[in-house]
Structure formats: C-alpha cells, structure tokens
XYZ file of C-alpha atoms in Angstrom:
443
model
C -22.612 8.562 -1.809
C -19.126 8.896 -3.306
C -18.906 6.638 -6.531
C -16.360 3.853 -6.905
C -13.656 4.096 -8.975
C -11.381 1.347 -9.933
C -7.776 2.786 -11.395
C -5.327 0.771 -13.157
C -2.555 0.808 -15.916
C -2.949 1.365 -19.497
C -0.755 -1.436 -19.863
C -3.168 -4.098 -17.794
C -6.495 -2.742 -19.538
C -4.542 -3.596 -22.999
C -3.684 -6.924 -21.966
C -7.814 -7.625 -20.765
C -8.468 -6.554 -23.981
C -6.464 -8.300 -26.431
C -7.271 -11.257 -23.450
C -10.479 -10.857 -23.818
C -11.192 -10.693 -28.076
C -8.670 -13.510 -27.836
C -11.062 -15.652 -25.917
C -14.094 -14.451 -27.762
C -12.395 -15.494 -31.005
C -10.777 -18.911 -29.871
C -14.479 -19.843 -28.366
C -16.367 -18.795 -31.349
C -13.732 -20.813 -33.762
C -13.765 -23.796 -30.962
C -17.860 -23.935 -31.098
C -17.465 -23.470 -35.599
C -14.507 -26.101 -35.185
C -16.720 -28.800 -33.191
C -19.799 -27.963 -34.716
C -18.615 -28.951 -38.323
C -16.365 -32.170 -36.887
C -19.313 -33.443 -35.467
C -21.800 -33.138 -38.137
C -19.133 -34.856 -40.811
C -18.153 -37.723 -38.359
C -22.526 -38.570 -38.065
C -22.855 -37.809 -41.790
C -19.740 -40.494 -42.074
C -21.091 -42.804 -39.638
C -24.564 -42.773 -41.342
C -22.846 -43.169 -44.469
C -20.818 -46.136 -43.085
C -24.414 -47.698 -41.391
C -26.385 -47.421 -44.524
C -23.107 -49.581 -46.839
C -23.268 -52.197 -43.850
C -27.501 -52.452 -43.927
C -27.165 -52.703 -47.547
C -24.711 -55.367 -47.232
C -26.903 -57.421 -44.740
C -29.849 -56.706 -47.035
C -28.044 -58.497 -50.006
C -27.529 -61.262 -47.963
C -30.620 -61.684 -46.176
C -32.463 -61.663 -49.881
C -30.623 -64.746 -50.532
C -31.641 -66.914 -47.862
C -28.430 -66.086 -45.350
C -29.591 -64.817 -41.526
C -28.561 -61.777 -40.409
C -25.791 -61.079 -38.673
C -25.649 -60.002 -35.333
C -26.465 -56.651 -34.393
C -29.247 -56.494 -37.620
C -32.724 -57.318 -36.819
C -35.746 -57.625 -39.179
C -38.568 -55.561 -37.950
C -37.132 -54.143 -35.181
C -39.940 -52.999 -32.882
C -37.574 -50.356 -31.648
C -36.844 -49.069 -35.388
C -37.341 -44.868 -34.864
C -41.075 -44.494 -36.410
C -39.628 -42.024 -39.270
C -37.319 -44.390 -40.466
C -39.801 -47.012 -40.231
C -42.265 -44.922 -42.362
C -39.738 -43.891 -44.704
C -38.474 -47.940 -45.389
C -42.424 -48.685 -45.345
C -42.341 -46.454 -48.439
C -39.653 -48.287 -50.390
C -36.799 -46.272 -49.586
C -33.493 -46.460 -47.016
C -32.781 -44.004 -45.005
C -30.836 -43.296 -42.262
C -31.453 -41.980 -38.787
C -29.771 -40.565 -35.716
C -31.110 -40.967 -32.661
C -30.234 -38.431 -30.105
C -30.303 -39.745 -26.569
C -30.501 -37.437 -23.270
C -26.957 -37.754 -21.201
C -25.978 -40.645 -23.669
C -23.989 -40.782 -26.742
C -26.252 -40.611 -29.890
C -27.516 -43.762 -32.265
C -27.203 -44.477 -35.914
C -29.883 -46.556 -37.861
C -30.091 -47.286 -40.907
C -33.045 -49.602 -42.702
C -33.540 -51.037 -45.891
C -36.814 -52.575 -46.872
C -36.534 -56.031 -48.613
C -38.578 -57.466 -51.493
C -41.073 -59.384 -49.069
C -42.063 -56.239 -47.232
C -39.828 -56.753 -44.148
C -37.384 -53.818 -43.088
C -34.026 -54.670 -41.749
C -32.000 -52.361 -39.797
C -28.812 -51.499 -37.722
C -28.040 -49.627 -35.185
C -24.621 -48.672 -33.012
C -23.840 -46.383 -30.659
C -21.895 -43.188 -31.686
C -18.815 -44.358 -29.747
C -15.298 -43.892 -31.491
C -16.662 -40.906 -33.048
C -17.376 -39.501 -29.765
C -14.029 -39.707 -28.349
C -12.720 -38.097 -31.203
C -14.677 -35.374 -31.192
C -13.622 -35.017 -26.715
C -10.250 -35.059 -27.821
C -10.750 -32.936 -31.066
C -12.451 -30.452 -27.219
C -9.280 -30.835 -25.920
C -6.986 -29.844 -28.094
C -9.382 -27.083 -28.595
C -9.664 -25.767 -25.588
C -5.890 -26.424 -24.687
C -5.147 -24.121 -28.346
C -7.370 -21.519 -27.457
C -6.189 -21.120 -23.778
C -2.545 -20.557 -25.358
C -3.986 -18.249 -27.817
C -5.301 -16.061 -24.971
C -2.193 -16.658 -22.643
C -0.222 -15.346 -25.529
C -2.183 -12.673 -26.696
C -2.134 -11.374 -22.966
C 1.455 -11.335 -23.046
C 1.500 -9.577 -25.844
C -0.620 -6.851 -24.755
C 1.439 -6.812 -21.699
C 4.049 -5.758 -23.954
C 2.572 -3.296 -26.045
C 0.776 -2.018 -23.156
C 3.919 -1.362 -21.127
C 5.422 0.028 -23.354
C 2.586 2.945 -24.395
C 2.653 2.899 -20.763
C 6.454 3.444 -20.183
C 6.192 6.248 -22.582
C 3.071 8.236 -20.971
C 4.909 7.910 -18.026
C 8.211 9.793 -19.010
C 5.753 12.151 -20.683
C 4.484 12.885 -17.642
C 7.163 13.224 -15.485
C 9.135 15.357 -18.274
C 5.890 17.521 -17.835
C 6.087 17.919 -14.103
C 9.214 18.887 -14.475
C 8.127 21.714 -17.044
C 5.032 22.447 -14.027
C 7.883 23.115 -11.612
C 9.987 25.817 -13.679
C 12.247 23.840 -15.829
C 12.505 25.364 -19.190
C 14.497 23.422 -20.636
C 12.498 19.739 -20.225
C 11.002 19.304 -23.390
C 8.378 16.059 -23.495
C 8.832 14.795 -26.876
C 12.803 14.275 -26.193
C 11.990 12.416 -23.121
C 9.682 9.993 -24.079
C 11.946 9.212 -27.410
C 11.877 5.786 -29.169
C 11.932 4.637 -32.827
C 8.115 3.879 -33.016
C 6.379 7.255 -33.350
C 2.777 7.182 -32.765
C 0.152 9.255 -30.509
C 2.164 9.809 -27.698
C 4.629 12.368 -29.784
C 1.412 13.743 -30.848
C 0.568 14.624 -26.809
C 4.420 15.277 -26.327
C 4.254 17.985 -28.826
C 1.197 19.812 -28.036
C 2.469 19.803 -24.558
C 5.356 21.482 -25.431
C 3.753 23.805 -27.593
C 1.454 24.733 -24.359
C 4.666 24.980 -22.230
C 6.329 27.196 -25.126
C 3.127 29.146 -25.340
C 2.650 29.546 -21.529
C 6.503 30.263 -20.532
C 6.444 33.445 -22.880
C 2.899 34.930 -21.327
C 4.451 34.727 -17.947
C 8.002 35.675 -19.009
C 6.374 38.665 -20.932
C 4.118 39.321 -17.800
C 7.120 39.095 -15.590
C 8.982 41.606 -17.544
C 6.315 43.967 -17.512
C 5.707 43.969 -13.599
C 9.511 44.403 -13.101
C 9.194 47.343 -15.408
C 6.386 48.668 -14.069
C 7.692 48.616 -10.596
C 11.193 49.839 -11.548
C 9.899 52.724 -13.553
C 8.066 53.639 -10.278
C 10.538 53.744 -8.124
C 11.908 57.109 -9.215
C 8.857 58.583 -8.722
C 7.924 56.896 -5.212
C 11.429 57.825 -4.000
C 10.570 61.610 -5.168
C 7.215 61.374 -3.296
C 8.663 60.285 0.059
C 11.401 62.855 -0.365
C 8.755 65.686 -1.502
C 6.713 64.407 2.269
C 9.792 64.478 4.297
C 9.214 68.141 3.487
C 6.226 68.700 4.163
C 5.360 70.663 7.354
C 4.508 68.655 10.621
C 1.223 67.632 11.113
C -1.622 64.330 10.523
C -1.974 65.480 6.955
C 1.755 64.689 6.109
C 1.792 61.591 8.401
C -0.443 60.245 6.619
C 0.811 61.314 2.707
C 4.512 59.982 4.410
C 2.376 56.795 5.524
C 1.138 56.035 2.191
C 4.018 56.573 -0.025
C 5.980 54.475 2.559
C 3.204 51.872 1.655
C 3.742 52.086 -1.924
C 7.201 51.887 -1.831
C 7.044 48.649 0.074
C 4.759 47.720 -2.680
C 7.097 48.329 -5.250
C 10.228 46.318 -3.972
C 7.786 43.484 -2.963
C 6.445 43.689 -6.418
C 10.350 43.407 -7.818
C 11.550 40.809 -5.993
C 8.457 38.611 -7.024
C 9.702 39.336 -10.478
C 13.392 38.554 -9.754
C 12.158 35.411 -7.735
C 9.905 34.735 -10.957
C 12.730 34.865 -13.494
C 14.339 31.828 -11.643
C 18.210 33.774 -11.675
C 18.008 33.938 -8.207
C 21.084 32.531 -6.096
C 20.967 31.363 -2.624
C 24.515 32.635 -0.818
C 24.912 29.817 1.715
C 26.626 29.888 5.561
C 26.253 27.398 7.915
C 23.608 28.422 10.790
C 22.861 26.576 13.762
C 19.076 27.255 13.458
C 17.695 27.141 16.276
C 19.448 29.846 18.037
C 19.533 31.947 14.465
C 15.654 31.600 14.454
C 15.188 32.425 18.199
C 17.094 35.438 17.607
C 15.371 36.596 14.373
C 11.812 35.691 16.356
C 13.013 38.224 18.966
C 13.733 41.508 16.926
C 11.018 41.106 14.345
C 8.152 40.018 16.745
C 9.082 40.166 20.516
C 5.643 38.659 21.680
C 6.321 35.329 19.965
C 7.285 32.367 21.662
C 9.604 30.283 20.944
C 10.342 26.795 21.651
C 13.442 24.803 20.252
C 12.534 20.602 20.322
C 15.911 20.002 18.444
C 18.672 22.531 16.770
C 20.554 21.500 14.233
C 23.295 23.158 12.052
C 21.948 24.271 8.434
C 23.758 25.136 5.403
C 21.529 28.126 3.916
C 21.291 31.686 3.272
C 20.058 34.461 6.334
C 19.213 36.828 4.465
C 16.556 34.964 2.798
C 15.400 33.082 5.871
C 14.928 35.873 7.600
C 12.854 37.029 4.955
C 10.994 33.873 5.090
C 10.605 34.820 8.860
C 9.766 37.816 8.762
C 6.934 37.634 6.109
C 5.451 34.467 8.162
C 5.052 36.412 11.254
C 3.482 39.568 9.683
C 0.792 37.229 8.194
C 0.303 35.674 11.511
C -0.123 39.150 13.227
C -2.117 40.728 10.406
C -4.801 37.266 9.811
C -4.182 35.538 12.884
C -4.598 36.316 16.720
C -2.124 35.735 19.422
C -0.174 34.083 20.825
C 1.885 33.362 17.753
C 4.242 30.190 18.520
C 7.312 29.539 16.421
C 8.822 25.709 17.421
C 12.056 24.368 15.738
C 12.642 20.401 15.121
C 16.087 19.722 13.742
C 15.459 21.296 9.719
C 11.426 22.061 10.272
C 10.411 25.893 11.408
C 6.684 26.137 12.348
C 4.831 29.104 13.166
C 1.375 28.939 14.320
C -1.503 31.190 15.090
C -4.887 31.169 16.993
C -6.766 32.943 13.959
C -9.189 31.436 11.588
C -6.788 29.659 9.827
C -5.956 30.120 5.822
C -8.362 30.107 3.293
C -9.395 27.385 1.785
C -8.592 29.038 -1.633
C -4.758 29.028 -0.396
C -4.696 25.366 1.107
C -6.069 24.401 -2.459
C -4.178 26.291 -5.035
C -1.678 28.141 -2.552
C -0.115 31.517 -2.131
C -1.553 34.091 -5.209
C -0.358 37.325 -5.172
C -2.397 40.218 -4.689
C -5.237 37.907 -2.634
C -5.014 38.638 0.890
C -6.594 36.291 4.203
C -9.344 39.083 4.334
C -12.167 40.354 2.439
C -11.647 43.954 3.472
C -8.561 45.385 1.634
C -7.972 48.821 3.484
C -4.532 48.742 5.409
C -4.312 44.995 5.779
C -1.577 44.267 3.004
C -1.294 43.428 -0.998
C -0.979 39.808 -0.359
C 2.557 39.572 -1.494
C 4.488 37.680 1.763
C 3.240 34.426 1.298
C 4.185 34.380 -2.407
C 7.743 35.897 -1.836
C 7.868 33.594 1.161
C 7.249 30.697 -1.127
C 9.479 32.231 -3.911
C 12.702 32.390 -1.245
C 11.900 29.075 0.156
C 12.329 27.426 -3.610
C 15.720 29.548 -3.905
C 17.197 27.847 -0.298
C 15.443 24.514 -1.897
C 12.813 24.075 0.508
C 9.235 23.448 0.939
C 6.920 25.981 2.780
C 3.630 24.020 3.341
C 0.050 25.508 4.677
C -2.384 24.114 7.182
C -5.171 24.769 9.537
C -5.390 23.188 12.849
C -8.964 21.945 13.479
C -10.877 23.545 16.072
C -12.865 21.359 19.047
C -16.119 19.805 17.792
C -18.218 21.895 19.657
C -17.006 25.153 17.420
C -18.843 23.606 14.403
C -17.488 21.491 11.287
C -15.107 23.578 9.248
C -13.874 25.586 12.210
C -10.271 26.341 12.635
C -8.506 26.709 15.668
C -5.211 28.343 14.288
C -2.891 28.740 10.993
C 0.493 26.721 10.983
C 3.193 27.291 8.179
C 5.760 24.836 8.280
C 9.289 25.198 6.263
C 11.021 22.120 5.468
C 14.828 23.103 5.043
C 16.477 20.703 2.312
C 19.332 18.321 4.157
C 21.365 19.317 1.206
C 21.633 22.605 0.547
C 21.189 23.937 -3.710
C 24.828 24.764 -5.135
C 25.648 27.882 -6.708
C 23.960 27.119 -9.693
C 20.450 26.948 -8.216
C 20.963 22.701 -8.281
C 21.440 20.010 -5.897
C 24.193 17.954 -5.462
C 24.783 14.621 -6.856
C 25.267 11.919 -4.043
C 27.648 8.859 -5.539
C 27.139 5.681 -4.316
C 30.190 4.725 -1.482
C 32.967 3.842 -2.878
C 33.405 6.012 -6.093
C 36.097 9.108 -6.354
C 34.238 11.942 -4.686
C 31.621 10.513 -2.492
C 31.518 10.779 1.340
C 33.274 8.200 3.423
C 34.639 6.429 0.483
C-alpha cells in the first residue's frame, strides 16, 4: 500500500507554525486573562453585597424594615451561609447556577438571632466579563493573523533562497563550472542556507577535479595507445594470409575503435567541444544517412523540416543509434522523422532498466555476455554529441501485449529532440528579445 505523502513549502509550514504557537499562546493568555477578571469582579461583588447587608443590618437593629430585595430568614439562604451566620459571623456566598448567571449572598446575623441577607444576580459583571471575551478573542485572532503573515514572510524568504540554491545547483549537475551556490542565493542576512551553499560548492569543487583528473587520465591513456595500436595494425597488415592474422587484424581493429571512442568521450567530457552548424533539411539528410549506414532500415518521414546543426555529429548520433539497435535489438529497425524529432526503434527486449533509470554509462553494455558485442561506449558518445548540437536524446521501451507477461518489452525507441535554436559558437544559446527592441526578429 503506497504511503501518503503530503508536500508543501517551507514557507507555508513556517507560517502553521508561528500560526499555530500564536494561537496556543493567545488562548492560554485569553483563559489566564478571564480567569483572573472573573474571580476579582465576584470577589468585588461579594465585597460590594456584604457593605450593603451590613448597611440593612444597621438599620434593621434600629427598628427600620428592610428594604427591598433583603429578607430576614430567608428560607432560600444557601445552608453554608446559613450555618456560618448561625455561628455569629457574615459571610458571603456565591451561588453558581447551571445555564444561568451566578448569585451573590451575603448574611449578617442580628442581635435577636435572626439572619438577614441579600442576594442579586451576577448581571453587569457578566457582561463585562462577554465583552472583556470579545475583545479577547478579537486580540488573539489578530495576534495569529499577524503572526501568520509574518511567517509568510520569513518563510518565503528562507524559501526564495533554497530555491536559487537549488537551481544554482542544477545548473552545477548539468556541467556548469562556473555556477557557484553561495553567490546565487546572496542577501545581507547570512544564516544556514550559506552554510548548505558552501558545502555544496565545496562538493562541486571536490567532484569537478575527480572527474577532470579522471578525464585527463583516460585521454592520456588512450592517446598514449594509439602509437602502439597504429604499430599493431601496421605489424598485421604484414602478416601472411590466413584466419590467424584475420583475426590478430580483427582485434587490433577493435582496439583501435576502442581507443578513439575512448578519446572523444574525453573531448566530449571536457565540455570544449564546438558544434559547426549548416542548415539541413532533415528529413532527406537522415533518409540518406539511414541508407549507407544500415540499408535494411526503414524509413518513414511524417514531417521534414529544415535544421540548423552540425552532420558530422548527427551522423554520429545516427550511426551509433543504429549499431545499438542491430547489436541489442532485432529487426526490423524503423527510423521515423517528425519536423525536429528522429526516432529509431527496435523489436528487441528493450533497454535496461539500469539505463532508463540512471542512463547511458560507459563501459555497461545491453548484454550480460561481453565477448564481441561492444564496450558500451555509443550511447554515451551519442548522448555526449547530442548535448554539443543542444539536444536531448531520451530512452524508452515500448510495452509488449499483456499476454507476454508484466515487464515485457516489445521494442527499444531512442528519440532525439533537435533544439529549435541551434547553440552559437560558444557552446550557448541565443538570447531571444522581446519584439520591438534593436536586434530581435520582426521588430
């Protein structure tokens, strides 16, 4: 059962959480807050009872009748208060009563034994303290209303920061060198974020001089061996007939292909390579191409269009898509172009799923026996020369019929996505300005 995740901004999960200590603060103050006006408006009504029933009492030991509202042995006296006056003492009392407001009595026992008393309903007091709830709740529903905004803005702006962090470090993922994260995400506030912004340029420091160091060994390793291969397939053309020197002259042919693939993935990893660019129309350039290297292909043109890109390297593109079709694959190998899009398909077992995930690695081939099926170079010079001419190569696998099992493949397509705007001489794009400005199209 897959688990449910719920994804959001940093910038939102600050704002719930200054929103939500906000609210736990302004309700515990607002409960503190009514809690204490309460109890000092009873202790001040009780206090204001007892003066009146002492008042009355006065009175009533002279002769005078009570006033209204006091009563001498009130049957309805609460029976604590009416022990306590018993006893020779005042007192007061509040009477709590369910869904009602609450009474205050007070009693006072006079000389002859009798009690009076006085009671009144905790009115004004209890619309001060609903509008003492009011303003509370009104104050603390601003408090969290403002601190949300504020975490809003502190949020967005830790958030604005990852964010060029992390697109500075894509750019660093796709072979920019000179992107460096703790420039882009700038500011005047320096907190945790340069923290990540350095280390992550210490890691891109760290890894650009393993692979640059790599890269310069392979590219001397190859070019120190290609005196020696040259001297071996000289030394075989010598050699007297026979299947003995076919197959030394077989072998050292293989390992001098090895070598130049091996240097051009180094010149293709060093990132100085230049695309020379003519304008093809590329349907009939790729129909042609198709023909020569693999005659057995089909072809099929949807919609040709006129490219600006460099042949040499498209045929090379080309050619290294159709020998991994005829190597992996089975026929009938189909190559169909749509306007900027070459596909070329197969009827094999499709890619691996190691290459769909991570794509082309060098030196892993499509099959698990390595004799005489290749060093697993073309797809990773393929995708080397499609980032010189700016495009995208992409992998898939066509699925087979249900009835050849889950997981089955019924054929391997790679697709090249030619850029509409081909890189300049400098390995960049061009800048399109808005219409209107000096330099832009149809201004």
């Amino acid at each position: 059962m897959k688990q449910f995740t719920l994804r959001t901004g940093i910038r939102w999960k600050i704002a719930l959480a200054v929103a939500a200590v906000g609210a736990l603060i302004a309700v515990a103050l607002s409960l503190v807050v009514h809690s204490a006006a309460r109890v000092s408006m009873l202790e001040s009504a009780r206090e204001v009872q007892l003066d009146r029933v002492q008042f009355i009492s006065r009175n009533a030991e002279a002769g005078r009748k009570p006033p209204m509202g006091a009563k001498l042995n009130d049957p309805d006296l609460p029976a604590e208060l009416r022990e306590k006056a018993r006893s020779g003492r005042r007192g007061t009392y509040v009477q709590e009563r369910p869904g009602g407001l609450p009474e205050v009595w007070a009693a006072v026992p006079l000389g002859n034994g009798q009690v009076v008393s006085l009671h009144t309903q905790f009115r004004e007091s209890a619309n001060m303290v609903r509008d003492l709830d009011r303003a509370l709740v009104v104050g603390s529903l601003s408090v969290v209303l403002a601190g949300s905004a504020l975490g809003v803005l502190i949020g967005g702006q830790i958030s604005r920061r990852l964010r060029k962090a992390a697109a500075a470090a894509q750019r660093v993922a796709h072979g920019d060198p000179d992107v460096r994260v703790r420039d882009a995400v700038g500011g005047v506030v320096r907190d945790e974020t340069d923290d990540l912004a350095r280390a992550v340029d210490a890691m891109a420091d760290t890894l650009q001089q393993r692979v640059e160091a790599e890269r310069r060994v392979t590219a001397d390793i190859a070019h120190e061996l290609r005196t020696p291969v040259t001297g071996l397939l000289t030394a075989a053309e010598l050699l007297p007939p026979g299947r003995p020197t076919e197959l030394v002259r077989d072998r050292a042919q293989a390992m001098r292909a090895l070598v130049e693939d091996v240097l051009e993935v180094a010149r293709l990893d060093s990132a100085s390579e230049r695309a020379e660019l003519q304008d093809v129309a590329l349907g009939e350039f790729v129909t042609r191409r198709v023909r020569a290297l693999m005659p057995e292909a089909s072809v099929r043109v949807v919609a040709d269009e006129i490219v600006s890109t460099d042949p040499r390297r498209l045929e090379r593109i080309l050619g290294n898509l159709l020998a991994n079709a005829g190597r992996y694959g089975r026929p009938p190998v189909q190559v169909d172009i749509e306007g900027r899009v070459v596909r070329v398909r197969d009827h094999g077992p499709g890619f691996p799923e190691a290459l769909l995930r991570e794509g082309p690695s060098r030196f892993r081939t499509g099959s698990t026996d390595r004799a005489g099926v290749g060093h697993g170079l073309g797809l990773t010079i393929a995708e080397g020369q499609a980032r010189v001419l700016g495009a995208r190569l992409t992998f898939r696998n066509v699925a087979a019929p249900a009835a050849a099992g889950e997981g089955a493949a019924a054929g391997a397509v790679a697709v090249l996505w030619l850029p509409e705007h081909a890189p300049t001489a400098t390995g960049s794009f061009p800048i399109l300005l808005p219409p209107g400005q000096p330099g832009a199209k149809g201004a």
